[in-house]
């Protein structure tokens, strides 16, 4: 029986989960207030929260962090975090480890979602899989031969910034026509507004309404464009790495059935038989990130050396 704590370190809040054998037994959420808006402040808030959780639910063997940003390939240092800029360059793992006297591991938040689903969620046990986290933006991760792919500088696979439409709309990453411009809340809302659907209080409201009322032609057009973009991206991965399993996570995964017709048609058009790949909706819901972070301790690190 192994108990671990997983933390989703976001720009506005820290979500903690006390996890035993892949199940969440306790949760806590704390806002990132002014006192946590420095590296030392954040570490001290994290240490206090870990301490409080251990008092409440029991001692743990390790702590895992899923951080919104780019981490070094060994996961020990935050290289760049647009939402938590005070962590740029900070050796977060070693600093927290000294503060709490427990082993700490960290990775990019999208990698944690994918790792959670791969270990104990919809992709459990499959050695090759892609997870696409469809939320405000589009996150993604790739597990290849049982390993989470992290890349040379820890940038991982950045699936949301795979170009699915050359010359398409400009993306915050500097590219154009990225998957995120279509298959995310921000992307679907961008298309809705382009089709004249700009009423409603915010993007989340408009996108939710689009999925609730798909008979509206503009809603259907935006949903189909998102599905098409996902199909193009999956065809690339299917051809390139022969990945047989795709897990859709994040808030928009609930609309998977509505995305499927355009997604499958795009796969056919790209020469991939939709029946040759499997698409599953994530089963861990909003806990995927904390579960995956907690299970980082079991993730193989490093690569075999070529000699
Ligand atoms: Zn991009």
mmCIF file of C-alpha atoms and ligand atoms in Angstrom:
data_model
loop_
_atom_site.group_PDB
_atom_site.id
_atom_site.type_symbol
_atom_site.label_atom_id
_atom_site.label_comp_id
_atom_site.label_asym_id
_atom_site.label_seq_id
_atom_site.Cartn_x
_atom_site.Cartn_y
_atom_site.Cartn_z
ATOM 1 C CA UNK A 1 0.000 0.000 0.000
ATOM 2 C CA UNK A 2 1.660 3.175 -1.188
ATOM 3 C CA UNK A 3 0.426 6.607 -0.224
ATOM 4 C CA UNK A 4 1.606 9.670 -2.124
ATOM 5 C CA UNK A 5 0.581 13.296 -2.515
ATOM 6 C CA UNK A 6 0.113 14.797 -5.976
ATOM 7 C CA UNK A 7 -0.114 18.547 -6.493
ATOM 8 C CA UNK A 8 -1.392 20.415 -9.516
ATOM 9 C CA UNK A 9 0.565 23.691 -9.367
ATOM 10 C CA UNK A 10 -1.457 26.182 -11.406
ATOM 11 C CA UNK A 11 -1.221 29.934 -11.773
ATOM 12 C CA UNK A 12 -4.191 30.671 -9.508
ATOM 13 C CA UNK A 13 -4.500 27.626 -7.258
ATOM 14 C CA UNK A 14 -2.778 24.558 -5.885
ATOM 15 C CA UNK A 15 -4.824 21.371 -6.034
ATOM 16 C CA UNK A 16 -3.605 18.587 -3.778
ATOM 17 C CA UNK A 17 -4.642 14.947 -3.751
ATOM 18 C CA UNK A 18 -3.735 12.321 -1.157
ATOM 19 C CA UNK A 19 -3.504 9.186 -3.219
ATOM 20 C CA UNK A 20 -3.317 5.547 -2.203
ATOM 21 C CA UNK A 21 -2.700 2.979 -4.923
ATOM 22 C CA UNK A 22 -4.033 5.305 -7.606
ATOM 23 C CA UNK A 23 -7.209 6.295 -5.726
ATOM 24 C CA UNK A 24 -7.799 9.798 -4.394
ATOM 25 C CA UNK A 25 -8.634 9.506 -0.697
ATOM 26 C CA UNK A 26 -8.411 13.223 0.141
ATOM 27 C CA UNK A 27 -8.332 16.537 -1.672
ATOM 28 C CA UNK A 28 -7.527 20.125 -0.856
ATOM 29 C CA UNK A 29 -7.410 23.321 -2.888
ATOM 30 C CA UNK A 30 -5.631 26.521 -1.914
ATOM 31 C CA UNK A 31 -5.448 29.761 -3.841
ATOM 32 C CA UNK A 32 -2.069 31.151 -4.891
ATOM 33 C CA UNK A 33 -2.278 34.337 -2.822
ATOM 34 C CA UNK A 34 0.282 37.155 -2.693
ATOM 35 C CA UNK A 35 2.334 35.207 -0.111
ATOM 36 C CA UNK A 36 2.822 32.367 -2.619
ATOM 37 C CA UNK A 37 3.884 34.611 -5.497
ATOM 38 C CA UNK A 38 7.604 34.005 -5.016
ATOM 39 C CA UNK A 39 9.645 30.823 -5.165
ATOM 40 C CA UNK A 40 10.284 30.807 -1.401
ATOM 41 C CA UNK A 41 6.661 31.715 -0.666
ATOM 42 C CA UNK A 42 5.276 28.964 -2.894
ATOM 43 C CA UNK A 43 7.595 26.347 -1.378
ATOM 44 C CA UNK A 44 6.531 27.366 2.106
ATOM 45 C CA UNK A 45 2.811 27.163 1.192
ATOM 46 C CA UNK A 46 3.395 23.768 -0.465
ATOM 47 C CA UNK A 47 5.295 22.479 2.583
ATOM 48 C CA UNK A 48 2.517 23.611 4.946
ATOM 49 C CA UNK A 49 -0.190 22.004 2.769
ATOM 50 C CA UNK A 50 1.705 18.721 2.480
ATOM 51 C CA UNK A 51 2.144 18.746 6.247
ATOM 52 C CA UNK A 52 -1.565 19.441 6.832
ATOM 53 C CA UNK A 53 -2.592 16.649 4.445
ATOM 54 C CA UNK A 54 -0.314 14.152 6.158
ATOM 55 C CA UNK A 55 -1.830 15.069 9.524
ATOM 56 C CA UNK A 56 -5.327 14.608 8.140
ATOM 57 C CA UNK A 57 -4.937 11.502 5.998
ATOM 58 C CA UNK A 58 -1.654 9.871 7.018
ATOM 59 C CA UNK A 59 2.053 9.890 6.154
ATOM 60 C CA UNK A 60 3.099 9.572 2.511
ATOM 61 C CA UNK A 61 6.173 8.178 0.774
ATOM 62 C CA UNK A 62 6.633 10.960 -1.768
ATOM 63 C CA UNK A 63 5.215 14.118 -3.332
ATOM 64 C CA UNK A 64 4.756 14.784 -7.049
ATOM 65 C CA UNK A 65 4.182 18.167 -8.679
ATOM 66 C CA UNK A 66 2.493 18.902 -11.986
ATOM 67 C CA UNK A 67 3.595 22.391 -12.977
ATOM 68 C CA UNK A 68 2.033 24.575 -15.662
ATOM 69 C CA UNK A 69 5.175 25.259 -17.641
ATOM 70 C CA UNK A 70 8.350 23.824 -19.124
ATOM 71 C CA UNK A 71 10.649 21.845 -16.835
ATOM 72 C CA UNK A 72 14.190 20.612 -17.388
ATOM 73 C CA UNK A 73 14.271 17.079 -18.833
ATOM 74 C CA UNK A 74 15.172 15.645 -15.392
ATOM 75 C CA UNK A 75 12.117 17.476 -13.987
ATOM 76 C CA UNK A 76 14.109 19.157 -11.211
ATOM 77 C CA UNK A 77 14.092 22.743 -12.454
ATOM 78 C CA UNK A 78 11.324 24.964 -13.817
ATOM 79 C CA UNK A 79 12.644 26.561 -17.001
ATOM 80 C CA UNK A 80 9.677 28.699 -17.964
ATOM 81 C CA UNK A 81 6.190 29.064 -16.547
ATOM 82 C CA UNK A 82 4.030 31.783 -18.128
ATOM 83 C CA UNK A 83 1.467 31.522 -15.289
ATOM 84 C CA UNK A 84 3.995 31.290 -12.456
ATOM 85 C CA UNK A 85 6.851 33.506 -13.723
ATOM 86 C CA UNK A 86 8.470 33.666 -10.272
ATOM 87 C CA UNK A 87 9.395 29.984 -10.717
ATOM 88 C CA UNK A 88 11.467 30.543 -13.878
ATOM 89 C CA UNK A 89 14.899 29.014 -13.312
ATOM 90 C CA UNK A 90 13.996 27.736 -9.826
ATOM 91 C CA UNK A 91 15.216 24.298 -8.682
ATOM 92 C CA UNK A 92 11.742 23.582 -7.306
ATOM 93 C CA UNK A 93 12.181 19.865 -6.645
ATOM 94 C CA UNK A 94 15.360 20.169 -4.568
ATOM 95 C CA UNK A 95 14.050 23.182 -2.640
ATOM 96 C CA UNK A 96 10.778 21.491 -1.705
ATOM 97 C CA UNK A 97 12.568 18.227 -0.946
ATOM 98 C CA UNK A 98 14.774 20.001 1.627
ATOM 99 C CA UNK A 99 11.748 21.712 3.149
ATOM 100 C CA UNK A 100 9.618 18.580 3.626
ATOM 101 C CA UNK A 101 12.268 15.831 3.892
ATOM 102 C CA UNK A 102 10.393 13.610 1.412
ATOM 103 C CA UNK A 103 11.306 12.579 -2.141
ATOM 104 C CA UNK A 104 9.811 15.009 -4.684
ATOM 105 C CA UNK A 105 9.332 14.593 -8.444
ATOM 106 C CA UNK A 106 7.873 17.095 -10.919
ATOM 107 C CA UNK A 107 6.760 17.290 -14.515
ATOM 108 C CA UNK A 108 4.728 19.436 -16.857
ATOM 109 C CA UNK A 109 1.006 19.431 -15.929
ATOM 110 C CA UNK A 110 -0.151 17.948 -19.264
ATOM 111 C CA UNK A 111 2.373 15.123 -18.840
ATOM 112 C CA UNK A 112 0.895 14.445 -15.394
ATOM 113 C CA UNK A 113 -2.636 14.188 -16.812
ATOM 114 C CA UNK A 114 -1.419 11.747 -19.480
ATOM 115 C CA UNK A 115 0.660 9.742 -17.019
ATOM 116 C CA UNK A 116 -2.285 9.425 -14.622
ATOM 117 C CA UNK A 117 -4.586 8.154 -17.384
ATOM 118 C CA UNK A 118 -1.820 5.828 -18.633
ATOM 119 C CA UNK A 119 -1.147 4.350 -15.209
ATOM 120 C CA UNK A 120 -4.588 3.974 -13.637
ATOM 121 C CA UNK A 121 -7.114 5.608 -16.003
ATOM 122 C CA UNK A 122 -8.524 5.056 -19.478
ATOM 123 C CA UNK A 123 -5.155 4.011 -20.906
ATOM 124 C CA UNK A 124 -4.096 1.761 -18.019
ATOM 125 C CA UNK A 125 -1.535 -0.763 -19.119
ATOM 126 C CA UNK A 126 -1.208 0.333 -22.771
ATOM 127 C CA UNK A 127 2.492 0.900 -23.576
ATOM 128 C CA UNK A 128 1.879 3.328 -26.478
ATOM 129 C CA UNK A 129 -0.683 6.097 -26.153
ATOM 130 C CA UNK A 130 -1.335 9.752 -26.688
ATOM 131 C CA UNK A 131 -3.384 11.806 -24.243
ATOM 132 C CA UNK A 132 -4.943 15.055 -25.421
ATOM 133 C CA UNK A 133 -6.148 17.334 -22.631
ATOM 134 C CA UNK A 134 -8.847 19.529 -24.139
ATOM 135 C CA UNK A 135 -9.408 22.450 -21.793
ATOM 136 C CA UNK A 136 -8.897 26.203 -22.029
ATOM 137 C CA UNK A 137 -5.915 25.279 -24.197
ATOM 138 C CA UNK A 138 -4.836 21.944 -25.643
ATOM 139 C CA UNK A 139 -2.282 19.936 -23.694
ATOM 140 C CA UNK A 140 -0.880 16.624 -24.719
ATOM 141 C CA UNK A 141 1.459 13.855 -23.762
ATOM 142 C CA UNK A 142 2.923 10.785 -25.360
ATOM 143 C CA UNK A 143 3.740 7.488 -23.686
ATOM 144 C CA UNK A 144 5.979 5.422 -25.892
ATOM 145 C CA UNK A 145 7.045 1.918 -24.910
ATOM 146 C CA UNK A 146 5.992 2.598 -21.334
ATOM 147 C CA UNK A 147 7.917 5.847 -21.010
ATOM 148 C CA UNK A 148 6.634 9.367 -20.861
ATOM 149 C CA UNK A 149 8.390 11.267 -23.621
ATOM 150 C CA UNK A 150 10.022 14.401 -22.205
ATOM 151 C CA UNK A 151 12.314 15.594 -24.959
ATOM 152 C CA UNK A 152 15.801 17.055 -24.885
ATOM 153 C CA UNK A 153 14.913 20.183 -22.912
ATOM 154 C CA UNK A 154 11.805 18.913 -21.150
ATOM 155 C CA UNK A 155 9.450 20.495 -23.654
ATOM 156 C CA UNK A 156 7.837 17.119 -24.180
ATOM 157 C CA UNK A 157 5.602 16.782 -27.167
ATOM 158 C CA UNK A 158 3.580 20.061 -27.086
ATOM 159 C CA UNK A 159 0.788 18.396 -29.019
ATOM 160 C CA UNK A 160 -1.420 21.471 -28.803
ATOM 161 C CA UNK A 161 1.058 23.263 -31.036
ATOM 162 C CA UNK A 162 1.175 20.667 -33.775
ATOM 163 C CA UNK A 163 0.238 22.495 -36.988
ATOM 164 C CA UNK A 164 -2.983 21.072 -38.383
ATOM 165 C CA UNK A 165 -3.740 23.912 -40.789
ATOM 166 C CA UNK A 166 -0.696 25.602 -42.381
ATOM 167 C CA UNK A 167 -1.255 29.342 -42.610
ATOM 168 C CA UNK A 168 -4.141 29.151 -40.119
ATOM 169 C CA UNK A 169 -4.753 31.596 -37.267
ATOM 170 C CA UNK A 170 -1.746 32.903 -35.344
ATOM 171 C CA UNK A 171 -1.113 31.110 -32.057
ATOM 172 C CA UNK A 172 0.455 32.376 -28.830
ATOM 173 C CA UNK A 173 3.386 29.999 -29.405
ATOM 174 C CA UNK A 174 4.462 31.941 -32.481
ATOM 175 C CA UNK A 175 3.169 29.342 -34.936
ATOM 176 C CA UNK A 176 0.040 29.317 -37.097
ATOM 177 C CA UNK A 177 -2.827 26.848 -37.417
ATOM 178 C CA UNK A 178 -1.939 24.939 -34.238
ATOM 179 C CA UNK A 179 -4.269 22.222 -32.916
ATOM 180 C CA UNK A 180 -4.991 24.494 -29.931
ATOM 181 C CA UNK A 181 -6.527 27.076 -32.276
ATOM 182 C CA UNK A 182 -9.317 24.562 -32.985
ATOM 183 C CA UNK A 183 -9.538 21.830 -30.352
ATOM 184 C CA UNK A 184 -9.714 23.846 -27.137
ATOM 185 C CA UNK A 185 -12.215 26.092 -25.426
ATOM 186 C CA UNK A 186 -10.271 29.114 -26.657
ATOM 187 C CA UNK A 187 -10.118 27.735 -30.193
ATOM 188 C CA UNK A 188 -13.793 26.774 -30.409
ATOM 189 C CA UNK A 189 -14.784 30.165 -29.032
ATOM 190 C CA UNK A 190 -12.539 31.886 -31.578
ATOM 191 C CA UNK A 191 -14.368 30.034 -34.352
ATOM 192 C CA UNK A 192 -17.793 30.734 -32.843
ATOM 193 C CA UNK A 193 -17.061 34.460 -32.689
ATOM 194 C CA UNK A 194 -15.807 34.315 -36.283
ATOM 195 C CA UNK A 195 -19.193 32.825 -37.212
ATOM 196 C CA UNK A 196 -21.046 35.658 -35.477
ATOM 197 C CA UNK A 197 -21.749 33.908 -32.150
ATOM 198 C CA UNK A 198 -20.385 36.478 -29.744
ATOM 199 C CA UNK A 199 -23.196 36.870 -27.195
ATOM 200 C CA UNK A 200 -23.046 35.189 -23.796
ATOM 201 C CA UNK A 201 -20.978 36.060 -20.781
ATOM 202 C CA UNK A 202 -17.691 34.315 -21.672
ATOM 203 C CA UNK A 203 -15.930 31.648 -23.731
ATOM 204 C CA UNK A 204 -16.809 28.822 -21.334
ATOM 205 C CA UNK A 205 -20.521 29.717 -21.594
ATOM 206 C CA UNK A 206 -20.494 29.971 -25.405
ATOM 207 C CA UNK A 207 -18.613 26.688 -25.874
ATOM 208 C CA UNK A 208 -20.834 24.817 -23.414
ATOM 209 C CA UNK A 209 -23.917 26.155 -25.226
ATOM 210 C CA UNK A 210 -22.460 25.073 -28.588
ATOM 211 C CA UNK A 211 -22.213 21.470 -27.362
ATOM 212 C CA UNK A 212 -25.689 21.695 -25.760
ATOM 213 C CA UNK A 213 -27.321 23.104 -28.911
ATOM 214 C CA UNK A 214 -25.432 21.476 -31.818
ATOM 215 C CA UNK A 215 -28.382 21.994 -34.183
ATOM 216 C CA UNK A 216 -27.383 25.672 -34.516
ATOM 217 C CA UNK A 217 -25.360 25.790 -37.796
ATOM 218 C CA UNK A 218 -22.545 27.924 -36.341
ATOM 219 C CA UNK A 219 -22.270 25.621 -33.312
ATOM 220 C CA UNK A 220 -22.071 22.567 -35.572
ATOM 221 C CA UNK A 221 -19.454 24.247 -37.781
ATOM 222 C CA UNK A 222 -17.190 25.055 -34.824
ATOM 223 C CA UNK A 223 -17.552 21.577 -33.270
ATOM 224 C CA UNK A 224 -16.853 19.930 -36.632
ATOM 225 C CA UNK A 225 -13.769 22.088 -37.170
ATOM 226 C CA UNK A 226 -12.487 21.012 -33.720
ATOM 227 C CA UNK A 227 -13.160 17.350 -34.560
ATOM 228 C CA UNK A 228 -11.431 17.705 -37.930
ATOM 229 C CA UNK A 229 -8.339 19.222 -36.314
ATOM 230 C CA UNK A 230 -8.165 16.350 -33.819
ATOM 231 C CA UNK A 231 -8.474 13.835 -36.667
ATOM 232 C CA UNK A 232 -5.616 15.444 -38.589
ATOM 233 C CA UNK A 233 -3.408 15.437 -35.461
ATOM 234 C CA UNK A 234 -4.230 11.805 -34.684
ATOM 235 C CA UNK A 235 -3.504 10.788 -38.269
ATOM 236 C CA UNK A 236 -0.046 12.347 -37.964
ATOM 237 C CA UNK A 237 0.677 10.422 -34.780
ATOM 238 C CA UNK A 238 -0.791 7.233 -36.123
ATOM 239 C CA UNK A 239 1.366 7.398 -39.238
ATOM 240 C CA UNK A 240 4.473 8.648 -37.525
ATOM 241 C CA UNK A 241 4.651 6.519 -34.392
ATOM 242 C CA UNK A 242 1.924 3.909 -34.968
ATOM 243 C CA UNK A 243 0.194 4.984 -31.745
ATOM 244 C CA UNK A 244 -2.953 2.843 -31.400
ATOM 245 C CA UNK A 245 -4.637 4.528 -28.414
ATOM 246 C CA UNK A 246 -5.796 8.111 -27.848
ATOM 247 C CA UNK A 247 -7.194 9.272 -24.537
ATOM 248 C CA UNK A 248 -9.230 12.478 -24.530
ATOM 249 C CA UNK A 249 -9.066 14.285 -21.192
ATOM 250 C CA UNK A 250 -10.062 17.745 -19.984
ATOM 251 C CA UNK A 251 -13.462 19.448 -19.908
ATOM 252 C CA UNK A 252 -14.191 19.145 -23.650
ATOM 253 C CA UNK A 253 -13.662 15.360 -23.615
ATOM 254 C CA UNK A 254 -17.288 15.130 -22.442
ATOM 255 C CA UNK A 255 -18.227 16.211 -25.979
ATOM 256 C CA UNK A 256 -16.246 13.357 -27.578
ATOM 257 C CA UNK A 257 -19.346 11.824 -29.198
ATOM 258 C CA UNK A 258 -20.112 15.121 -30.927
ATOM 259 C CA UNK A 259 -16.510 15.513 -32.110
ATOM 260 C CA UNK A 260 -16.298 11.976 -33.492
ATOM 261 C CA UNK A 261 -18.095 12.261 -36.882
ATOM 262 C CA UNK A 262 -15.790 15.036 -38.161
ATOM 263 C CA UNK A 263 -12.802 13.439 -36.419
ATOM 264 C CA UNK A 264 -13.397 10.065 -38.092
ATOM 265 C CA UNK A 265 -14.002 11.701 -41.479
ATOM 266 C CA UNK A 266 -10.678 13.543 -41.166
ATOM 267 C CA UNK A 267 -8.888 10.300 -40.296
ATOM 268 C CA UNK A 268 -10.343 8.660 -43.432
ATOM 269 C CA UNK A 269 -9.330 11.648 -45.526
ATOM 270 C CA UNK A 270 -5.787 11.415 -44.157
ATOM 271 C CA UNK A 271 -5.668 7.716 -45.051
ATOM 272 C CA UNK A 272 -6.106 6.257 -41.558
ATOM 273 C CA UNK A 273 -8.893 3.769 -40.853
ATOM 274 C CA UNK A 274 -10.643 5.024 -37.674
ATOM 275 C CA UNK A 275 -11.243 1.406 -36.693
ATOM 276 C CA UNK A 276 -7.492 0.847 -36.569
ATOM 277 C CA UNK A 277 -7.100 3.216 -33.634
ATOM 278 C CA UNK A 278 -8.952 3.430 -30.371
ATOM 279 C CA UNK A 279 -10.210 6.661 -28.848
ATOM 280 C CA UNK A 280 -11.244 6.620 -25.203
ATOM 281 C CA UNK A 281 -12.489 9.340 -22.890
ATOM 282 C CA UNK A 282 -10.351 9.753 -19.762
ATOM 283 C CA UNK A 283 -11.765 8.167 -16.623
ATOM 284 C CA UNK A 284 -9.966 10.211 -13.954
ATOM 285 C CA UNK A 285 -11.756 13.504 -14.664
ATOM 286 C CA UNK A 286 -10.455 16.497 -12.747
ATOM 287 C CA UNK A 287 -8.231 14.229 -10.603
ATOM 288 C CA UNK A 288 -6.062 13.093 -13.540
ATOM 289 C CA UNK A 289 -3.406 15.770 -12.912
ATOM 290 C CA UNK A 290 -2.958 15.146 -9.191
ATOM 291 C CA UNK A 291 -3.025 11.355 -9.615
ATOM 292 C CA UNK A 292 -0.459 11.551 -12.421
ATOM 293 C CA UNK A 293 1.747 13.883 -10.355
ATOM 294 C CA UNK A 294 1.598 11.512 -7.391
ATOM 295 C CA UNK A 295 2.541 8.573 -9.622
ATOM 296 C CA UNK A 296 5.544 10.389 -11.126
ATOM 297 C CA UNK A 297 7.613 8.645 -8.466
ATOM 298 C CA UNK A 298 7.024 5.417 -10.425
ATOM 299 C CA UNK A 299 7.757 6.928 -13.850
ATOM 300 C CA UNK A 300 10.942 5.715 -15.513
ATOM 301 C CA UNK A 301 13.422 8.578 -15.954
ATOM 302 C CA UNK A 302 16.287 9.027 -18.355
ATOM 303 C CA UNK A 303 17.052 7.163 -21.557
ATOM 304 C CA UNK A 304 19.203 4.228 -22.524
ATOM 305 C CA UNK A 305 22.649 5.404 -23.667
ATOM 306 C CA UNK A 306 23.782 4.598 -27.155
ATOM 307 C CA UNK A 307 27.330 3.351 -27.133
HETATM 308 ZN ZN1 LIG B 1 0.698 27.124 -31.108
#
